[in-house]
CSV table of C-alpha atoms in Angstrom, one decimal:
chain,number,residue,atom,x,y,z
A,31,UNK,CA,-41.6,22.9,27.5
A,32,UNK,CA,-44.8,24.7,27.9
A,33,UNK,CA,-43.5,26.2,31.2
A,34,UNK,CA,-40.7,27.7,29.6
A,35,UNK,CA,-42.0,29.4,26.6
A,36,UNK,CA,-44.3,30.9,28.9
A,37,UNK,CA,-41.7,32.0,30.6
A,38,UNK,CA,-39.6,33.5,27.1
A,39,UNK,CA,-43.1,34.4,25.6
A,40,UNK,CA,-43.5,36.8,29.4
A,41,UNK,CA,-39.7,37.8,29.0
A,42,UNK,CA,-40.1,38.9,25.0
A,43,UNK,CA,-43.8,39.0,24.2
A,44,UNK,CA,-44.0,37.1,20.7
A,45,UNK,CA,-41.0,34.5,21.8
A,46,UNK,CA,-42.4,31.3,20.6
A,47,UNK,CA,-43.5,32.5,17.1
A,48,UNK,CA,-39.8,32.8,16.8
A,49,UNK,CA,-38.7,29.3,17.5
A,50,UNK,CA,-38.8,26.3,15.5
A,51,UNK,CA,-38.8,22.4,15.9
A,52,UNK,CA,-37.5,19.7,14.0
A,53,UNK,CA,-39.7,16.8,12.8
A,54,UNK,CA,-39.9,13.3,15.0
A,55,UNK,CA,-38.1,11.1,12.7
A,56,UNK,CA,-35.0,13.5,13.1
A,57,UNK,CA,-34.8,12.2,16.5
A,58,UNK,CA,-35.0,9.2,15.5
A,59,UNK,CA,-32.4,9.4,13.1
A,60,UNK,CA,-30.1,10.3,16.0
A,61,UNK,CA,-30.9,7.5,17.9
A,62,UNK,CA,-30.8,5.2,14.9
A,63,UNK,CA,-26.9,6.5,14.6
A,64,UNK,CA,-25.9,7.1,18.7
A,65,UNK,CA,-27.6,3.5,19.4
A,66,UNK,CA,-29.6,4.9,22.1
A,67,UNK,CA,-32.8,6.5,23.0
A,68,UNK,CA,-33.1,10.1,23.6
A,69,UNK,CA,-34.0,11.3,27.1
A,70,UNK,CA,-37.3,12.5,26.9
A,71,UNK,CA,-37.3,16.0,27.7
A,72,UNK,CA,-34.1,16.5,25.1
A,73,UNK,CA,-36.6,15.3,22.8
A,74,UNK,CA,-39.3,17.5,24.1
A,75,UNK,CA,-36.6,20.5,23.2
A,76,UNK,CA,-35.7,19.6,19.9
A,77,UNK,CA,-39.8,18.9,18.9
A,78,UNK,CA,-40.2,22.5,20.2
A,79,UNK,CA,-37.2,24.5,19.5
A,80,UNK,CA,-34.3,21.8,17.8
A,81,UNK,CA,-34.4,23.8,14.5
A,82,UNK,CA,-34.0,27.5,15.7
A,83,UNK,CA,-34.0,28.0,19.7
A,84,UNK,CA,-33.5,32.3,18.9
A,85,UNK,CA,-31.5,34.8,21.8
A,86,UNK,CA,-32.1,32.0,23.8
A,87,UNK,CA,-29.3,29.1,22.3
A,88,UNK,CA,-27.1,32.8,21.7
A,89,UNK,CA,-23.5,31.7,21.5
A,90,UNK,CA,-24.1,27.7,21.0
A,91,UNK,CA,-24.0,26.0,17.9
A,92,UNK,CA,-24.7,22.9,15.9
A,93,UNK,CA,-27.7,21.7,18.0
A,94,UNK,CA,-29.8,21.0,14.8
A,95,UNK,CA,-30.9,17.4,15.6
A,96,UNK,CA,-29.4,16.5,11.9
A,97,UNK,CA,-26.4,18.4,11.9
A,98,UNK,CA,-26.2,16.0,15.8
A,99,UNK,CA,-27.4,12.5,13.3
A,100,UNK,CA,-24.1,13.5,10.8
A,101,UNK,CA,-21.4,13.6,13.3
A,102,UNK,CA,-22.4,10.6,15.1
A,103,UNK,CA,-22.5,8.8,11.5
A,104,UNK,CA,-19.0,10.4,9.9
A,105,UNK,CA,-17.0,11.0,13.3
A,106,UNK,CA,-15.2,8.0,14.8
A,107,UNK,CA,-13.5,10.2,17.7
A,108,UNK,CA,-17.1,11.2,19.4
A,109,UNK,CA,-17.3,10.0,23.2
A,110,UNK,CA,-18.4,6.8,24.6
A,111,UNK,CA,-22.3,6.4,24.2
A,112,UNK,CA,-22.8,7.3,28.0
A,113,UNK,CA,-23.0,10.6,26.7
A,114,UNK,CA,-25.2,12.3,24.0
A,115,UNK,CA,-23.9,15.8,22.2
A,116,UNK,CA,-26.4,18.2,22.4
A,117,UNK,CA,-25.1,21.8,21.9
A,118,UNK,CA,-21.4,22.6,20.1
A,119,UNK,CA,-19.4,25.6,22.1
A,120,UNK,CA,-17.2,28.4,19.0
A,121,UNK,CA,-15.0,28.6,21.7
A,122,UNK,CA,-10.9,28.1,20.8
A,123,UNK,CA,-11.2,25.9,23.6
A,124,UNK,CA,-14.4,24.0,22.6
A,125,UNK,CA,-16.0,22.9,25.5
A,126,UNK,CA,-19.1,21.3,24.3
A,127,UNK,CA,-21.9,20.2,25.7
A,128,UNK,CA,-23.4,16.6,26.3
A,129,UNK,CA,-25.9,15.3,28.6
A,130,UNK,CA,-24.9,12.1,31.0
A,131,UNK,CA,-27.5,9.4,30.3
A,132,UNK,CA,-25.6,7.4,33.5
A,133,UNK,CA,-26.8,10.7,35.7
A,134,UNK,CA,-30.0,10.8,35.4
A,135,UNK,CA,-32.0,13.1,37.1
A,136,UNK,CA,-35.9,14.8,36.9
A,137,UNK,CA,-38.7,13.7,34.1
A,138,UNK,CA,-36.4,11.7,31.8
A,139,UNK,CA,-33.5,14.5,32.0
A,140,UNK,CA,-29.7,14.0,32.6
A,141,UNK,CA,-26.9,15.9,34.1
A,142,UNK,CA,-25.2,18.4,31.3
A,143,UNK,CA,-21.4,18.3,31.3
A,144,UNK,CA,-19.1,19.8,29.1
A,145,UNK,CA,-15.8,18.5,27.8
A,146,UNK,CA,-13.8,19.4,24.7
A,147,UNK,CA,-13.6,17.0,21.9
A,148,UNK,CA,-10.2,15.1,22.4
A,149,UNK,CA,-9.0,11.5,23.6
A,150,UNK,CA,-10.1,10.8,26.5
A,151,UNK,CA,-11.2,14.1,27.3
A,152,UNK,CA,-14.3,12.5,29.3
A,153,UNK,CA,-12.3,11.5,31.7
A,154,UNK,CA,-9.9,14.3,32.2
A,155,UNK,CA,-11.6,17.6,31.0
A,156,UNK,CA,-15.2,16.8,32.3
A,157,UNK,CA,-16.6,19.7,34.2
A,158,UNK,CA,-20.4,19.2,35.6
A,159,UNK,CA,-22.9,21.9,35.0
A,160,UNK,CA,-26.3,21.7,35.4
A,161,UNK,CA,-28.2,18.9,37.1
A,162,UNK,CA,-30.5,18.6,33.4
A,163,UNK,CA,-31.4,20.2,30.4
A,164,UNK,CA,-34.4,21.9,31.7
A,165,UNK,CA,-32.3,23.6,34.0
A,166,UNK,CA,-29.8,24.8,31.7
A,167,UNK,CA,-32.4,26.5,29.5
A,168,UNK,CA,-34.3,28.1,32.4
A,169,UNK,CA,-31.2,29.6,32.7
A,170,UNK,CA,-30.1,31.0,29.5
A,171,UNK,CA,-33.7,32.4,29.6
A,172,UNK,CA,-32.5,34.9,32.6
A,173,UNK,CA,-29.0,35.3,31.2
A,174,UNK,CA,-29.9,35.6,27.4
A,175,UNK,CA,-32.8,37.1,27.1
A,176,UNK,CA,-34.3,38.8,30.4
A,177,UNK,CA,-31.3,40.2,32.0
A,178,UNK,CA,-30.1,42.0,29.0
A,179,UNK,CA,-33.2,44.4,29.0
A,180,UNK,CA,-31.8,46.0,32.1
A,181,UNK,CA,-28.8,48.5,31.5
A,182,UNK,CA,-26.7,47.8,34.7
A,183,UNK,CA,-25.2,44.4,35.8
A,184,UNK,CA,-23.1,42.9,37.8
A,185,UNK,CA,-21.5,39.6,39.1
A,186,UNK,CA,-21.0,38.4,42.6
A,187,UNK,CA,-19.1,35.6,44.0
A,188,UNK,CA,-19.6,33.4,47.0
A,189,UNK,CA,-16.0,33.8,49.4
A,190,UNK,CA,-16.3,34.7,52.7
A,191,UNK,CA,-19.6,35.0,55.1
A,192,UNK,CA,-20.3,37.0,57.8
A,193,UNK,CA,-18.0,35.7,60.7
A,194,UNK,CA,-15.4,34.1,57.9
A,195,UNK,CA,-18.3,31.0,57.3
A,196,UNK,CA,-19.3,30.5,53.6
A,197,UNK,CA,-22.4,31.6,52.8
A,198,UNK,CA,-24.9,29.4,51.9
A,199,UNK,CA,-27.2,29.9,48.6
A,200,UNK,CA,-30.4,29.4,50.9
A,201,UNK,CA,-29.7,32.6,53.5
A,202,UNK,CA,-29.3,34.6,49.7
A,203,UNK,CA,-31.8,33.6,48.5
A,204,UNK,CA,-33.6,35.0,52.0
A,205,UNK,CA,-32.0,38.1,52.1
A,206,UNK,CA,-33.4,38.3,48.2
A,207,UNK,CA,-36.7,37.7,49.0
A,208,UNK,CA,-36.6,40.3,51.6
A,209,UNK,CA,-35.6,43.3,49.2
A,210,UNK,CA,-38.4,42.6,47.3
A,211,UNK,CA,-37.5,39.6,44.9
A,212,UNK,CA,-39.9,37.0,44.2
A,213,UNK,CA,-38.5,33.5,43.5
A,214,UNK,CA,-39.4,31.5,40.5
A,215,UNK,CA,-40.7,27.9,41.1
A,216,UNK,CA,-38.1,26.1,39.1
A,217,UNK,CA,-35.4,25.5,38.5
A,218,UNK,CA,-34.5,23.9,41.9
A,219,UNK,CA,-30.7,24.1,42.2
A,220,UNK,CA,-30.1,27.0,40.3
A,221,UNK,CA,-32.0,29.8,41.5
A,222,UNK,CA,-33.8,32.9,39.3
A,223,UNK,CA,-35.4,36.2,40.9
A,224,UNK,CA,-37.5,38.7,39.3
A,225,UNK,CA,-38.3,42.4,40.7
A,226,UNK,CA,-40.2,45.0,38.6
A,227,UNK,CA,-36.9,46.5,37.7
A,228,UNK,CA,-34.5,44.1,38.2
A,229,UNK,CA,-33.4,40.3,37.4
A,230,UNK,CA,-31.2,38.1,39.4
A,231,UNK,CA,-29.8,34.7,38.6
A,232,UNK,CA,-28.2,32.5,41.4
A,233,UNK,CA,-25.9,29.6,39.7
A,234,UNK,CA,-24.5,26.9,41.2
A,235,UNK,CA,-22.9,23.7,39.5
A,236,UNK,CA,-24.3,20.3,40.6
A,237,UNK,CA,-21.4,18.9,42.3
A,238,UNK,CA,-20.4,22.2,43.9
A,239,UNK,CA,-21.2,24.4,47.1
A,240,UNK,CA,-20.1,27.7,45.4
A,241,UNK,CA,-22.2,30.2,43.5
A,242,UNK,CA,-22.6,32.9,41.7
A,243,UNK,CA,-24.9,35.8,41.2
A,244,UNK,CA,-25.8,37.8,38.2
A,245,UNK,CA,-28.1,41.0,38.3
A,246,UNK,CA,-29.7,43.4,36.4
A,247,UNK,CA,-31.3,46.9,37.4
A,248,UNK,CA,-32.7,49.7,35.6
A,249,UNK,CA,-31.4,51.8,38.1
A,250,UNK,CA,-27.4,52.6,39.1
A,251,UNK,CA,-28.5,53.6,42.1
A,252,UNK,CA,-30.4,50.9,43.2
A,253,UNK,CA,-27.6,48.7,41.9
A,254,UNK,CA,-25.4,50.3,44.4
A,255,UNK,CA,-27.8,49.9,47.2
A,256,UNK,CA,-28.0,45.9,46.6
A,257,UNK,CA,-24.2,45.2,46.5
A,258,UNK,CA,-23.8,47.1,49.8
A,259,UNK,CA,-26.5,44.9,51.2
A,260,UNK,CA,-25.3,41.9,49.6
A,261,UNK,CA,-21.4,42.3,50.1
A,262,UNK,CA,-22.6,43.1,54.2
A,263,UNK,CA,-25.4,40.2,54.8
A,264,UNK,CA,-23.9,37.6,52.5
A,265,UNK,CA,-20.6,38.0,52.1
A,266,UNK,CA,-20.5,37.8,48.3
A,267,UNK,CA,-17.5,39.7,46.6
A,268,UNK,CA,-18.0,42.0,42.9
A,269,UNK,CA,-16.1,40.4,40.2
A,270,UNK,CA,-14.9,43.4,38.9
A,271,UNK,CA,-14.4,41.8,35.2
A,272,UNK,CA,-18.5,41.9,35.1
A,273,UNK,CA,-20.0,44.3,33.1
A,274,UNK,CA,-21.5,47.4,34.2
């Protein structure tokens, strides 16, 4: 957790002062009422920011380790116990988020999926998203709080390279690195890029060779000047329904 506050405290100086942790025994009480442990970096989270998470949690909901403990004590239609609500999704379609303690993956983490409440909704509805919860919130800090600062964005999708063959996240993320942007360490499948005036987020979902990019750039002009380069080199199309 230390890594990423860094990162949020870098991104918005001040950014741990506004986040807020719940207490151990709240954790417990969820795993006294879901009748399993807690993955340990879910537990890391909610020590450090389960109570209040601030820009960074923008647009999910219920994630309050107690408000968690009541609906695994007073709902009978939650999921099987393979798979542990973690953040709620306002949405009218509802697509919440749970991680998948039978996918494990890095430093007692788990795969996050998302599914709607519903009967059997697991099994039908389940879409894969991030290969842990550390990866997820590495990401929200690009999308949620860094990449807002900058005035003009844009998103690009992967569909045709050059020569009609797919591109591949790797050769982006080269081409990146060769206008300038310096790649973060982590996360690993996901991919984030900084420049001194610009952000850039590469996602792609666990179980998929797709991606996306999002940017940022204080400048229209050098916003211009990437999507030429990366429509030309890499084959990645403007999704037009981005905002500018």
């Amino acid at each position: 957790m230390e890594e990423l506050l860094s990162l949020l405290d870098r991104y918005a100086p001040g950014y741990r002062g506004r986040v807020q942790g719940v207490y151990g025994w709240r954790l417990d009480e969820i795993e006294d009422r879901f009748g399993r442990p807690c993955p340990g970096f879910y537990r890391a989270f909610a020590l450090a920011m389960g109570a209040e998470g601030g820009p960074l949690l923008e647009g999910l909901h219920e994630y309050h380790p107690s408000k968690i403990a009541d609906l695994y004590a007073l709902a009978p239609w939650m999921p099987p116990r393979r798979f542990l609500y973690v953040f709620g999704d306002a949405s009218p379609d509802g697509q919440h988020y749970f991680l998948d303690l039978d996918a494990p993956s890095e430093a007692e983490d788990c795969h996050v999926v998302r599914f709607p409440f519903g009967e059997q909704t697991w099994t039908t509805r389940l879409t894969r998203r991030f290969v842990s919860l550390r990866e997820m919130l590495f990401v929200l800090a690009m999308t949620n709080v860094h990449l807002p600062i900058f005035p003009h964005r844009a998103e690009y999708l992967s569909t045709g390279g050059p020569a009609g063959a797919p591109p591949r996240a790797e050769d982006v993320a080269v081409i990146l690195e060769r206008l300038g942007f310096t790649r973060l360490p982590y996360p690993r499948r996901c991919l984030l890029f900084e420049r001194h005036d610009a952000g850039i987020l590469l996602y792609r979902r666990p179980d998929d060779p797709g991606f996306s990019l999002r940017v940022g750039f204080l400048d229209p002009a050098k916003l211009r000047g990437f999507e030429a380069v990366i429509e030309d080199a890499a084959g990645l199309s403007r999704w037009r329904g981005a905002a500018v």
